[in-house]
Amino acid sequence: MTHSNIPQNRERIFIVCFDPLQVANHFRFKFPKKIPLTKTVADFLETERQLECYYYSAKSSIYTKLEKNVTRNTAVYQWRRTYVQENKNSVCPALTANMGTGGHNVPIIKDSYGIRKLTPRECFALQGFPVDQFIFPEISKSSLYKQIGNSVTLGLVQKIAAETAAILKSS
């Protein structure tokens, strides 16, 4: 189950507050209900070969571990500082601000061309951004990853904002 049909394990707490003296029907606010997850990580991945900088080469200090453990094209793995683990729940681990610096919890996949990390475009898509309409700022990749990791899942925030607006409008 999810709140916005995004296959990412991103547990967050959202707090919505109203001044009861100014918003008479504040008690009617309802957080969005969970919906079934119908999308998979594969729905957000690009299928063509990516830039070489996203692929791990045999020269990488962690390549031997990756090659041994990242075996299936249909799975999402994560680098956990010293080891690789498969995400058994078939969702992407939480996207973090330090992905671009090789930090922990870096999502890794195996595609037809090798073992690689997710691209910024794929990560933005996994946050719910409409990447086909999205213009990426011309900043470093590590800065893009930082923005992604510090972001929230767009669809859920839109639902919370719409409910908040409806409560405010009806008061």
GROMACS .gro file of C-alpha atoms in nm:
model
  171
    1MET     CA    1   0.000   0.000   0.000
    2THR     CA    2   0.108   0.352  -0.066
    3HIS     CA    3  -0.034   0.702  -0.067
    4SER     CA    4   0.067   0.798  -0.420
    5ASN     CA    5   0.147   0.479  -0.615
    6ILE     CA    6   0.521   0.540  -0.594
    7PRO     CA    7   0.731   0.227  -0.527
    8GLN     CA    8   0.969   0.384  -0.278
    9ASN     CA    9   1.012   0.303   0.089
   10ARG     CA   10   1.000   0.659   0.218
   11GLU     CA   11   0.857   0.676   0.566
   12ARG     CA   12   0.789   1.035   0.664
   13ILE     CA   13   0.575   1.214   0.919
   14PHE     CA   14   0.355   1.499   0.801
   15ILE     CA   15   0.202   1.729   1.061
   16VAL     CA   16  -0.090   1.951   0.963
   17CYS     CA   17  -0.206   2.208   1.215
   18PHE     CA   18  -0.488   2.461   1.215
   19ASP     CA   19  -0.570   2.738   1.459
   20PRO     CA   20  -0.912   2.625   1.586
   21LEU     CA   21  -1.008   2.988   1.648
   22GLN     CA   22  -0.960   3.068   1.280
   23VAL     CA   23  -1.052   2.735   1.116
   24ALA     CA   24  -1.381   2.621   1.263
   25ASN     CA   25  -1.396   2.285   1.087
   26HIS     CA   26  -1.030   2.190   1.137
   27PHE     CA   27  -1.143   1.857   1.281
   28ARG     CA   28  -1.266   1.747   0.937
   29PHE     CA   29  -0.914   1.722   0.797
   30LYS     CA   30  -0.834   1.368   0.683
   31PHE     CA   31  -0.496   1.244   0.568
   32PRO     CA   32  -0.506   1.071   0.230
   33LYS     CA   33  -0.603   0.706   0.241
   34LYS     CA   34  -0.357   0.444   0.130
   35ILE     CA   35  -0.404   0.307  -0.220
   36PRO     CA   36  -0.280  -0.018  -0.373
   37LEU     CA   37   0.068  -0.003  -0.522
   38THR     CA   38   0.034  -0.095  -0.888
   39LYS     CA   39   0.359   0.050  -1.024
   40THR     CA   40   0.699  -0.111  -0.996
   41VAL     CA   41   1.044   0.042  -0.994
   42ALA     CA   42   1.080  -0.080  -1.353
   43ASP     CA   43   0.803   0.163  -1.453
   44PHE     CA   44   1.038   0.450  -1.360
   45LEU     CA   45   1.360   0.324  -1.515
   46GLU     CA   46   1.506   0.430  -1.844
   47THR     CA   47   1.575   0.134  -2.071
   48GLU     CA   48   1.847   0.275  -2.294
   49ARG     CA   49   2.215   0.283  -2.203
   50GLN     CA   50   2.293   0.563  -1.959
   51LEU     CA   51   2.601   0.781  -1.935
   52GLU     CA   52   2.911   0.588  -1.834
   53CYS     CA   53   2.937   0.781  -1.504
   54TYR     CA   54   2.632   0.592  -1.371
   55TYR     CA   55   2.786   0.247  -1.426
   56TYR     CA   56   3.026   0.081  -1.188
   57SER     CA   57   3.342  -0.033  -1.364
   58ALA     CA   58   3.575  -0.316  -1.270
   59LYS     CA   59   3.812  -0.045  -1.142
   60SER     CA   60   3.563   0.054  -0.869
   61SER     CA   61   3.663  -0.052  -0.518
   62ILE     CA   62   3.319  -0.206  -0.462
   63TYR     CA   63   3.276  -0.372  -0.802
   64THR     CA   64   3.362  -0.724  -0.682
   65LYS     CA   65   3.091  -0.704  -0.414
   66LEU     CA   66   2.842  -0.561  -0.662
   67GLU     CA   67   2.914  -0.822  -0.927
   68LYS     CA   68   2.874  -1.103  -0.674
   69ASN     CA   69   2.547  -0.973  -0.525
   70VAL     CA   70   2.368  -0.772  -0.795
   71THR     CA   71   2.249  -1.061  -1.007
   72ARG     CA   72   1.891  -0.995  -1.120
   73ASN     CA   73   1.772  -0.731  -1.367
   74THR     CA   74   1.433  -0.720  -1.198
   75ALA     CA   75   1.554  -0.633  -0.848
   76VAL     CA   76   1.661  -0.316  -0.670
   77TYR     CA   77   1.967  -0.337  -0.453
   78GLN     CA   78   2.123  -0.089  -0.219
   79TRP     CA   79   2.479  -0.020  -0.123
   80ARG     CA   80   2.500  -0.006   0.258
   81ARG     CA   81   2.852   0.139   0.314
   82THR     CA   82   3.022  -0.202   0.327
   83TYR     CA   83   2.779  -0.449   0.174
   84VAL     CA   84   2.507  -0.489  -0.088
   85GLN     CA   85   2.155  -0.603  -0.010
   86GLU     CA   86   1.859  -0.677  -0.229
   87ASN     CA   87   1.539  -0.493  -0.148
   88LYS     CA   88   1.312  -0.793  -0.102
   89ASN     CA   89   0.994  -0.582  -0.101
   90SER     CA   90   1.059  -0.480  -0.465
   91VAL     CA   91   1.048  -0.108  -0.393
   92CYS     CA   92   1.324   0.147  -0.407
   93PRO     CA   93   1.493   0.227  -0.077
   94ALA     CA   94   1.448   0.581   0.049
   95LEU     CA   95   1.632   0.821  -0.178
   96THR     CA   96   1.884   1.009   0.034
   97ALA     CA   97   2.067   1.338  -0.004
   98ASN     CA   98   2.407   1.168  -0.006
   99MET     CA   99   2.343   0.933  -0.299
  100GLY     CA  100   2.556   1.149  -0.527
  101THR     CA  101   2.857   1.121  -0.300
  102GLY     CA  102   2.843   0.741  -0.280
  103GLY     CA  103   2.691   0.741   0.067
  104HIS     CA  104   2.485   0.464   0.219
  105ASN     CA  105   2.149   0.339   0.087
  106VAL     CA  106   2.249   0.408  -0.274
  107PRO     CA  107   1.992   0.230  -0.495
  108ILE     CA  108   2.158   0.005  -0.751
  109ILE     CA  109   2.014  -0.185  -1.043
  110LYS     CA  110   2.145  -0.417  -1.309
  111ASP     CA  111   2.038  -0.336  -1.661
  112SER     CA  112   2.134  -0.481  -1.999
  113TYR     CA  113   2.453  -0.276  -1.998
  114GLY     CA  114   2.589  -0.331  -1.647
  115ILE     CA  115   2.545  -0.248  -1.281
  116ARG     CA  116   2.457   0.113  -1.215
  117LYS     CA  117   2.308   0.360  -0.978
  118LEU     CA  118   1.982   0.532  -1.061
  119THR     CA  119   2.007   0.849  -1.267
  120PRO     CA  120   1.878   1.181  -1.130
  121ARG     CA  121   1.590   1.161  -1.381
  122GLU     CA  122   1.488   0.818  -1.250
  123CYS     CA  123   1.516   0.938  -0.890
  124PHE     CA  124   1.301   1.245  -0.958
  125ALA     CA  125   1.045   1.015  -1.123
  126LEU     CA  126   1.053   0.798  -0.809
  127GLN     CA  127   0.962   1.111  -0.611
  128GLY     CA  128   0.659   1.163  -0.837
  129PHE     CA  129   0.793   1.451  -1.045
  130PRO     CA  130   0.666   1.465  -1.404
  131VAL     CA  131   1.012   1.419  -1.556
  132ASP     CA  132   0.888   1.452  -1.915
  133GLN     CA  133   0.784   1.809  -1.831
  134PHE     CA  134   1.061   1.877  -1.581
  135ILE     CA  135   1.359   2.095  -1.669
  136PHE     CA  136   1.663   1.990  -1.472
  137PRO     CA  137   1.876   2.275  -1.341
  138GLU     CA  138   2.229   2.286  -1.476
  139ILE     CA  139   2.403   2.191  -1.154
  140SER     CA  140   2.630   1.906  -1.055
  141LYS     CA  141   2.489   1.555  -1.035
  142SER     CA  142   2.570   1.541  -0.663
  143SER     CA  143   2.360   1.857  -0.614
  144LEU     CA  144   2.072   1.701  -0.809
  145TYR     CA  145   2.088   1.389  -0.590
  146LYS     CA  146   2.091   1.612  -0.282
  147GLN     CA  147   1.775   1.789  -0.402
  148ILE     CA  148   1.609   1.453  -0.467
  149GLY     CA  149   1.700   1.316  -0.126
  150ASN     CA  150   1.576   1.629   0.049
  151SER     CA  151   1.251   1.625  -0.147
  152VAL     CA  152   0.918   1.470  -0.060
  153THR     CA  153   0.696   1.250  -0.272
  154LEU     CA  154   0.508   1.498  -0.486
  155GLY     CA  155   0.175   1.314  -0.517
  156LEU     CA  156   0.134   1.277  -0.143
  157VAL     CA  157   0.216   1.642  -0.075
  158GLN     CA  158  -0.033   1.747  -0.343
  159LYS     CA  159  -0.305   1.539  -0.173
  160ILE     CA  160  -0.228   1.686   0.171
  161ALA     CA  161  -0.223   2.038   0.025
  162ALA     CA  162  -0.555   1.986  -0.155
  163GLU     CA  163  -0.720   1.859   0.165
  164THR     CA  164  -0.574   2.152   0.360
  165ALA     CA  165  -0.703   2.399   0.099
  166ALA     CA  166  -1.049   2.240   0.108
  167ILE     CA  167  -1.064   2.272   0.488
  168LEU     CA  168  -0.952   2.634   0.475
  169LYS     CA  169  -1.195   2.718   0.194
  170SER     CA  170  -1.493   2.569   0.376
  171SER     CA  171  -1.423   2.752   0.703
   0.00000   0.00000   0.00000
